[in-house]
Amino acid sequence: MMRRIHHVGIVVERLTDAYAFYRDVLGLPVVREAEIADQGVRAALLAAGDSEIELLEPTGPDTSVGRFLAKRGEGLHHLCFETANVGASLTELHARGVRMLDTTPRAGLAGQIGFLHPSACSGVLVELATPPGPPAAEERASPLRLKRLVIGAEDVPATANIFQSLFGFSEVAMNGGPRVMLAVGRGSLLVVPAHEVGGTAGMVALSFVAEDFSALTAALRKANTPRLDGTGEVTVEPAGSHGVHLHISRYPFP
Ligand code: CO
C-alpha cells in the first residue's frame, strides 16, 4: 500500500541556515522550495536516495510548526509515506476508525497530502503523499541515501503492529532482541525501546549511507560539524544538524 518513505520532515529556525548543513555540507540537492500557506511553513525538499528530507521553517510563531519550534526546538517533526492514491488511503484509514487530521487530500510540497493524528501512530506524526506524475523509476542522484528512521517506543511490539496493520509493512528478520525492523520500499523503520534512546518515544534518529564516505568526512571536518567519528561510520551530533541525530555509514546496513 505504501511505496516508500517519501520524506522525513525536520523543523528548523531558518531554511538558509539549514541549507548550510544539509545542502552545502552533506551535499543533498534541493528538489523544490515553496511557501505552503495552510501549513504555515516555508518548506524545501532535498533528495536523499529513494527518499527526501523536508526542511520546514515556520512563517510565524502562531503556526503549528512555530509552536513546535518554541516548545521542542529544531528537530524531527513528521514522517511521510508515498501512496498511489492519497484520497483512497485517507478514506480507508478513516473508515477503519483511525484518528485523522485530514480526511480528504490537500496540496502540499510533496503533491497531494494528508496527515494522520499523531495519536494514531504512537506519537509519530505521519503524512501520506501522492506526488504528481508517475513514480520515478530511478533514484535521484544524491551523495547520501536515507536508509532508516529510528523510532523509540514504550511498547515496541505494539508500535510495530500499528505501523504494520495501518500501512502493510513487513517485518525484517533480526536476531531476536527487543527491536523490530519494518521494510518500507528500499528503506526501513527501526522501532527500539524508548529506554535505549534516552527515554524518547517517537522519531529519534536517521541513518544514511554515503556514496563517497571519505568525501563526506572531509566535508564534515572542513565545516567543523560536531560529530563522533567511528570506523566506517560517523554520528553527527544534534548541535550540528539542526536537532537531528544522524548516523552516516560507508556501507549499507544488513
Ligand atoms: Co511533509
PDB file of N, CA and C in Angstrom, residues 3-4 82 84 131-138:
ATOM      1  N   ARG A   3       4.461   2.902  -0.825  1.00  0.00           N
ATOM      2  CA  ARG A   3       5.583   2.537  -1.697  1.00  0.00           C
ATOM      3  C   ARG A   3       6.951   2.758  -1.067  1.00  0.00           C
ATOM      4  N   ARG A   4       7.060   3.820  -0.275  1.00  0.00           N
ATOM      5  CA  ARG A   4       8.391   4.164   0.243  1.00  0.00           C
ATOM      6  C   ARG A   4       8.236   5.238   1.310  1.00  0.00           C
ATOM      7  N   GLU A  82       4.753   7.469   0.797  1.00  0.00           N
ATOM      8  CA  GLU A  82       4.120   7.676  -0.514  1.00  0.00           C
ATOM      9  C   GLU A  82       3.089   6.588  -0.769  1.00  0.00           C
ATOM     10  N   ALA A  84      -0.129   5.461  -3.699  1.00  0.00           N
ATOM     11  CA  ALA A  84      -0.543   5.703  -5.087  1.00  0.00           C
ATOM     12  C   ALA A  84      -1.774   6.603  -5.154  1.00  0.00           C
ATOM     13  N   PRO A 131       2.709  12.012  -5.007  1.00  0.00           N
ATOM     14  CA  PRO A 131       3.373  13.036  -5.825  1.00  0.00           C
ATOM     15  C   PRO A 131       2.711  13.129  -7.192  1.00  0.00           C
ATOM     16  N   PRO A 132       2.840  14.288  -7.847  1.00  0.00           N
ATOM     17  CA  PRO A 132       2.307  14.412  -9.197  1.00  0.00           C
ATOM     18  C   PRO A 132       3.118  13.542 -10.159  1.00  0.00           C
ATOM     19  N   GLY A 133       2.465  13.028 -11.180  1.00  0.00           N
ATOM     20  CA  GLY A 133       3.171  12.253 -12.202  1.00  0.00           C
ATOM     21  C   GLY A 133       3.423  10.827 -11.760  1.00  0.00           C
ATOM     22  N   PRO A 134       3.959  10.002 -12.689  1.00  0.00           N
ATOM     23  CA  PRO A 134       4.235   8.599 -12.369  1.00  0.00           C
ATOM     24  C   PRO A 134       5.432   8.486 -11.426  1.00  0.00           C
ATOM     25  N   PRO A 135       5.517   7.386 -10.662  1.00  0.00           N
ATOM     26  CA  PRO A 135       6.666   7.213  -9.769  1.00  0.00           C
ATOM     27  C   PRO A 135       7.972   7.158 -10.553  1.00  0.00           C
ATOM     28  N   ALA A 136       9.005   7.767 -10.007  1.00  0.00           N
ATOM     29  CA  ALA A 136      10.304   7.789 -10.679  1.00  0.00           C
ATOM     30  C   ALA A 136      10.888   6.377 -10.694  1.00  0.00           C
ATOM     31  N   ALA A 137      11.412   5.975 -11.851  1.00  0.00           N
ATOM     32  CA  ALA A 137      11.988   4.632 -11.972  1.00  0.00           C
ATOM     33  C   ALA A 137      13.353   4.567 -11.280  1.00  0.00           C
ATOM     34  N   GLU A 138      14.052   5.690 -11.290  1.00  0.00           N
ATOM     35  CA  GLU A 138      15.406   5.714 -10.730  1.00  0.00           C
ATOM     36  C   GLU A 138      15.441   6.652  -9.529  1.00  0.00           C
TER      37      GLU A 138
END
